[in-house]
Amino acid sequence: MSKLVTIYGGSGFVGRYIARRMAKEGWRVRVAVRRPNEAMFVKPYGTVGQVEPVLCNIRDDASVAAVMQGADAVVNCVGLLTQNGKNKFDAVQAEGAGRVARAAAAAGIDTMVQISAIGADADAASDYARTKALGEANVLEHMPNAMILRPSIVFGAEDQFFNRFASMSRVGPVLPAIGADTKFQPVYVDDVAAAAVKGVLGEAHGVYELGGPDVNTFRELLQEMLHVVQRRRLILNIPFPIARLMAFGFDVLEMATLGLIKNPAATRDQVKNLRLDNVVSEGAKGFADLGIVPTALEAVLPDYLYRFRPSGQYAAIKDSAKNLRA
């Protein structure tokens, strides 16, 4: 275990899978997070002392540089779905990514992987997509040989997409969908981690867009989820003009209550994102160029959504019992 990688946001949804894979590769893994006491679950990913959570704030130069000391490679997984307090899109996704790259270059580290997103565009109407693109540019300015990964919507046991809608399906007859016809190319989180490992090991660099084997509309994804959780619900498409008004109202409510009441639906920025398809661009490098076969949605979804079925983990037993004769 002579090699060391620092993973910023290594206890997050994608980061934890990268940390686990790098530990299996025999590397020491430094998981840089704001609350290391909440990231202790990463320690069993390797042998004693191999994977360690450490304190870091990506908005602070000294903090970022300190956890990078002695590292052979760095991975930045830090990103936001919504802004909160000082954690703004510009501060975290644009400036934070650049700060990691700048510190890595200053430390003589020549290997970096940046987790971005499909749709990253410096001219985008969405602040999320715009700052993702600025983060990429800042990284490449200091680390021109960095690997940039742009996944579509990522699914897995800890995801905030299928878990959220599956939970909603338990409490009402209707599932609201903003932009039900928007297309996605869901990608399995461990496949994204496998791609990141290629970059850390120096086997690939450049920009890769990562999507699963299938392209589905938002409506089709919800239908697949409902099939897995064995529930019948009406999928209600919310037109974008109405969605913008709803998002504006909830955003104002959240600001007026100083964050005590959170936006329960979608922010105005998320509505802007949902207007655009989230699929791999034609001609973009992807999994095939990395020698990775992406995992299909239906191969994984039942493994973690079974708990949302009416009978939970006993659903299969009850289905089997129906075939028994008295």
Coordinates of C-alpha atoms in Angstrom, one line a residue:
M1 CA 0.0 0.0 0.0
S2 CA 2.6 2.5 -1.1
K3 CA 0.2 4.6 -3.2
L4 CA -2.2 7.2 -1.7
V5 CA -5.3 8.8 -3.2
T6 CA -7.2 11.7 -1.6
I7 CA -10.9 11.7 -2.5
Y8 CA -12.7 14.9 -1.9
G9 CA -16.3 14.1 -1.0
G10 CA -15.3 10.5 -0.7
S11 CA -18.2 9.6 1.7
G12 CA -20.8 10.9 -0.8
F13 CA -23.0 8.8 -3.1
V14 CA -20.3 8.4 -5.9
G15 CA -17.3 8.9 -3.7
R16 CA -17.8 6.0 -1.4
Y17 CA -17.9 3.6 -4.4
I18 CA -14.6 5.0 -5.7
A19 CA -13.1 4.7 -2.2
R20 CA -14.1 1.1 -2.0
R21 CA -12.7 0.3 -5.4
M22 CA -9.4 2.1 -4.7
A23 CA -9.0 0.2 -1.5
K24 CA -9.4 -3.1 -3.4
E25 CA -6.7 -1.9 -5.8
G26 CA -4.4 -1.8 -2.8
W27 CA -4.2 2.0 -2.4
R28 CA -4.4 3.9 0.8
V29 CA -7.5 6.1 0.7
R30 CA -7.9 9.5 2.3
V31 CA -11.6 10.5 2.4
A32 CA -11.8 14.3 2.7
V33 CA -15.1 15.4 4.0
R34 CA -16.6 18.2 6.1
R35 CA -17.8 15.9 8.8
P36 CA -15.4 13.0 9.2
N37 CA -17.3 11.7 12.3
E38 CA -20.2 10.9 9.9
A39 CA -18.0 9.1 7.4
M40 CA -16.6 6.4 9.7
F41 CA -18.5 3.8 7.6
V42 CA -15.8 4.0 5.0
K43 CA -13.1 2.6 7.3
P44 CA -14.1 -1.1 6.7
Y45 CA -13.7 -0.7 3.0
G46 CA -10.0 -1.7 3.5
T47 CA -7.7 -3.2 6.1
V48 CA -7.0 -1.4 9.4
G49 CA -5.8 2.2 8.6
Q50 CA -6.1 1.8 4.9
V51 CA -9.2 4.1 4.5
E52 CA -9.3 7.1 6.7
P53 CA -11.9 10.0 6.8
V54 CA -10.2 13.4 7.3
L55 CA -11.6 16.9 7.9
C56 CA -11.6 19.2 4.8
N57 CA -13.7 22.2 3.5
I58 CA -13.3 22.5 -0.2
R59 CA -13.9 26.3 0.1
D60 CA -10.7 26.7 2.0
D61 CA -7.2 26.7 0.4
A62 CA -5.3 25.5 3.4
S63 CA -7.8 22.8 4.2
V64 CA -7.7 21.4 0.6
A65 CA -3.9 21.5 0.5
A66 CA -3.4 19.9 3.9
V67 CA -5.3 16.7 3.1
M68 CA -3.5 16.3 -0.2
Q69 CA 0.0 16.0 1.3
G70 CA 1.8 12.9 0.2
A71 CA -1.0 11.9 -2.2
D72 CA -0.2 10.3 -5.6
A73 CA -3.6 11.2 -7.1
V74 CA -6.7 13.2 -6.2
V75 CA -10.4 12.7 -7.1
N76 CA -13.0 15.5 -6.7
C77 CA -16.5 14.2 -6.2
V78 CA -17.9 17.3 -4.4
G79 CA -21.1 18.7 -5.9
L80 CA -24.4 20.2 -5.0
L81 CA -28.0 19.4 -6.0
T82 CA -29.2 22.5 -4.2
Q83 CA -27.5 25.5 -2.6
N84 CA -27.4 25.9 1.1
G85 CA -25.8 28.6 3.2
K86 CA -22.3 29.3 2.1
N87 CA -22.3 26.2 -0.1
K88 CA -23.2 27.9 -3.4
F89 CA -22.8 26.4 -6.8
D90 CA -20.1 28.9 -7.8
A91 CA -18.2 28.4 -4.5
V92 CA -18.3 24.6 -4.5
Q93 CA -18.6 23.4 -8.1
A94 CA -16.6 26.0 -9.9
E95 CA -14.1 27.5 -7.4
G96 CA -13.8 24.4 -5.3
A97 CA -12.9 22.2 -8.3
G98 CA -10.3 24.7 -9.4
R99 CA -8.9 24.9 -5.9
V100 CA -8.3 21.2 -5.8
A101 CA -6.6 21.2 -9.2
R102 CA -4.5 24.2 -8.3
A103 CA -3.3 22.7 -5.1
A104 CA -2.6 19.4 -6.8
A105 CA -0.5 21.1 -9.5
A106 CA 1.4 23.0 -6.8
A107 CA 2.1 19.7 -4.9
G108 CA 3.5 18.1 -8.0
I109 CA 0.6 15.6 -8.4
D110 CA -0.1 14.8 -12.0
T111 CA -3.2 12.6 -11.7
M112 CA -6.7 14.0 -11.1
V113 CA -10.2 12.8 -11.7
Q114 CA -13.1 15.3 -11.7
I115 CA -16.7 14.2 -11.4
S116 CA -18.8 16.5 -13.5
A117 CA -22.2 15.9 -15.2
I118 CA -23.8 15.5 -18.6
G119 CA -25.1 18.9 -19.6
A120 CA -22.2 20.9 -18.2
D121 CA -22.2 24.1 -20.3
A122 CA -20.7 27.5 -19.5
D123 CA -23.6 29.2 -21.3
A124 CA -26.4 27.1 -19.7
A125 CA -29.4 28.8 -18.1
S126 CA -29.0 26.6 -15.1
D127 CA -26.5 27.6 -12.5
Y128 CA -25.9 23.9 -11.7
A129 CA -24.9 23.1 -15.3
R130 CA -23.0 26.4 -15.8
T131 CA -20.8 25.9 -12.7
K132 CA -20.1 22.3 -13.6
A133 CA -18.6 23.5 -16.8
L134 CA -16.6 26.3 -15.1
G135 CA -15.3 23.6 -12.7
E136 CA -14.1 21.5 -15.6
A137 CA -12.4 24.5 -17.2
N138 CA -10.7 25.4 -13.9
V139 CA -9.5 21.8 -13.5
L140 CA -8.1 21.6 -17.0
E141 CA -6.3 25.0 -16.6
H142 CA -4.1 23.6 -13.8
M143 CA -4.3 19.8 -14.6
P144 CA -4.5 19.5 -18.4
N145 CA -4.2 15.7 -18.3
A146 CA -7.1 15.3 -15.8
M147 CA -9.9 12.9 -16.4
I148 CA -13.4 14.5 -16.5
L149 CA -16.3 12.2 -16.0
R150 CA -19.8 13.4 -17.0
P151 CA -22.4 10.9 -15.8
S152 CA -26.1 11.1 -16.6
I153 CA -28.5 10.5 -13.7
V154 CA -26.8 8.1 -11.3
F155 CA -28.7 5.2 -9.7
G156 CA -27.7 2.9 -6.8
A157 CA -28.7 1.9 -3.3
E158 CA -28.1 5.4 -1.9
D159 CA -29.5 7.5 -4.8
Q160 CA -31.8 10.5 -4.3
F161 CA -33.9 9.8 -7.4
F162 CA -35.5 6.4 -7.3
N163 CA -35.5 6.2 -3.5
R164 CA -37.3 9.5 -3.3
F165 CA -40.0 8.7 -5.8
A166 CA -40.4 5.2 -4.4
S167 CA -41.0 6.7 -1.0
M168 CA -43.5 9.1 -2.4
S169 CA -45.4 6.2 -4.0
R170 CA -46.3 4.9 -0.6
V171 CA -48.2 7.9 0.5
G172 CA -50.4 9.0 -2.4
P173 CA -52.1 7.9 -5.6
V174 CA -50.3 10.4 -7.8
L175 CA -46.6 10.9 -8.7
P176 CA -45.8 14.4 -10.0
A177 CA -43.2 14.6 -12.8
I178 CA -41.8 17.9 -14.1
G179 CA -40.9 17.3 -17.7
A180 CA -42.2 13.7 -18.0
D181 CA -40.9 13.5 -21.6
T182 CA -37.3 14.6 -20.8
K183 CA -34.9 11.8 -21.6
F184 CA -32.2 10.3 -19.3
Q185 CA -29.6 7.6 -19.6
P186 CA -29.3 6.2 -16.1
V187 CA -25.9 5.0 -15.1
Y188 CA -25.0 2.6 -12.3
V189 CA -22.9 4.3 -9.6
D190 CA -20.4 1.5 -9.4
D191 CA -19.8 1.8 -13.1
V192 CA -19.0 5.4 -12.7
A193 CA -16.5 4.4 -9.9
A194 CA -14.9 1.9 -12.2
A195 CA -14.3 4.6 -14.8
A196 CA -12.8 6.9 -12.1
V197 CA -10.4 4.1 -11.1
K198 CA -9.1 4.0 -14.7
G199 CA -8.2 7.7 -14.3
V200 CA -6.6 7.3 -10.9
L201 CA -4.5 4.4 -12.3
G202 CA -3.4 6.5 -15.2
E203 CA -5.1 4.4 -17.8
A204 CA -7.2 7.1 -19.2
H205 CA -7.6 10.9 -19.3
G206 CA -9.8 13.4 -21.1
V207 CA -13.5 13.9 -21.1
Y208 CA -15.9 10.9 -20.9
E209 CA -19.7 11.0 -20.9
L210 CA -21.2 8.1 -19.0
G211 CA -24.6 6.7 -19.7
G212 CA -26.2 3.3 -19.2
P213 CA -27.3 0.9 -21.9
D214 CA -30.8 2.4 -22.2
V215 CA -32.3 5.8 -22.8
N216 CA -35.6 6.4 -21.0
T217 CA -38.0 9.3 -20.5
F218 CA -38.7 10.5 -17.0
R219 CA -42.1 8.9 -17.2
E220 CA -40.6 5.6 -18.3
L221 CA -38.2 5.6 -15.3
L222 CA -41.1 6.2 -12.9
Q223 CA -43.1 3.4 -14.6
E224 CA -40.1 1.0 -14.1
M225 CA -39.8 2.1 -10.5
L226 CA -43.5 1.5 -9.9
H227 CA -43.2 -2.0 -11.5
V228 CA -40.4 -2.9 -9.1
V229 CA -42.2 -1.6 -6.0
Q230 CA -45.4 -3.3 -7.2
R231 CA -47.6 -0.2 -6.9
R232 CA -50.1 1.4 -9.3
R233 CA -49.9 5.2 -9.3
L234 CA -50.9 8.0 -11.7
I235 CA -47.9 9.8 -13.2
L236 CA -48.9 13.4 -13.5
N237 CA -46.9 15.6 -15.9
I238 CA -46.5 19.1 -14.6
P239 CA -46.1 21.6 -17.5
F240 CA -43.0 23.8 -17.2
P241 CA -44.8 27.1 -16.8
I242 CA -46.6 25.7 -13.8
A243 CA -43.5 24.1 -12.5
R244 CA -41.6 27.4 -12.7
L245 CA -44.3 29.1 -10.6
M246 CA -44.3 26.3 -8.0
A247 CA -40.6 26.4 -7.8
F248 CA -40.5 30.1 -7.4
G249 CA -43.1 29.9 -4.6
F250 CA -41.2 27.2 -2.7
D251 CA -37.9 29.0 -3.1
V252 CA -39.3 32.2 -1.7
L253 CA -40.8 30.3 1.2
E254 CA -37.5 28.6 2.0
M255 CA -35.7 32.0 1.9
A256 CA -38.4 33.7 4.0
T257 CA -38.1 31.0 6.7
L258 CA -34.3 31.1 6.6
G259 CA -34.2 27.5 5.5
L260 CA -36.5 26.2 8.2
I261 CA -39.0 25.1 5.6
K262 CA -37.2 23.3 2.7
N263 CA -38.4 23.3 -0.9
P264 CA -40.2 20.0 -1.0
A265 CA -40.5 19.9 -4.8
A266 CA -37.9 21.3 -7.2
T267 CA -35.9 24.5 -7.3
R268 CA -36.1 27.0 -10.1
D269 CA -32.6 25.9 -11.2
Q270 CA -33.7 22.2 -11.2
V271 CA -36.7 23.1 -13.4
K272 CA -34.3 24.7 -15.9
N273 CA -32.2 21.5 -16.0
L274 CA -35.3 19.3 -16.5
R275 CA -36.1 21.0 -19.7
L276 CA -33.0 19.4 -21.4
D277 CA -32.4 15.8 -22.3
N278 CA -29.7 14.2 -20.1
V279 CA -28.1 11.7 -22.5
V280 CA -24.6 11.0 -23.9
S281 CA -23.7 13.3 -26.8
E282 CA -23.1 11.8 -30.2
G283 CA -19.4 11.1 -30.8
A284 CA -18.5 11.5 -27.1
K285 CA -16.0 9.1 -25.5
G286 CA -17.7 6.8 -23.0
F287 CA -17.7 3.4 -21.3
A288 CA -16.8 1.6 -24.5
D289 CA -13.5 3.6 -24.7
L290 CA -12.7 2.5 -21.2
G291 CA -13.5 -1.2 -21.7
I292 CA -16.5 -1.1 -19.3
V293 CA -19.8 -2.7 -20.0
P294 CA -22.5 -0.5 -18.3
T295 CA -25.0 -2.2 -16.0
A296 CA -28.7 -2.2 -16.9
L297 CA -31.2 -0.4 -14.7
E298 CA -33.4 -3.5 -14.2
A299 CA -30.5 -5.6 -13.0
V300 CA -30.0 -3.4 -10.0
L301 CA -33.2 -1.6 -9.1
P302 CA -35.0 -4.5 -7.4
D303 CA -31.9 -5.0 -5.1
Y304 CA -32.6 -1.8 -3.2
L305 CA -36.2 -0.8 -3.9
Y306 CA -37.8 -4.0 -2.6
R307 CA -38.3 -2.3 0.8
F308 CA -40.9 0.0 -0.8
R309 CA -43.2 -2.8 -1.8
P310 CA -46.4 -3.2 0.1
S311 CA -45.0 -6.3 1.8
G312 CA -41.4 -5.2 1.8
Q313 CA -38.9 -8.0 2.0
Y314 CA -41.7 -10.5 2.3
A315 CA -43.2 -9.7 -1.1
A316 CA -41.5 -12.6 -2.8
I317 CA -42.5 -15.1 -0.1
K318 CA -46.2 -14.0 -0.4
D319 CA -46.1 -14.3 -4.2
S320 CA -44.7 -17.8 -3.9
A321 CA -47.3 -18.7 -1.3
K322 CA -50.1 -17.9 -3.8
N323 CA -49.0 -20.9 -5.8
L324 CA -49.4 -23.3 -3.0
R325 CA -52.4 -25.5 -2.8
A326 CA -54.3 -26.1 0.4

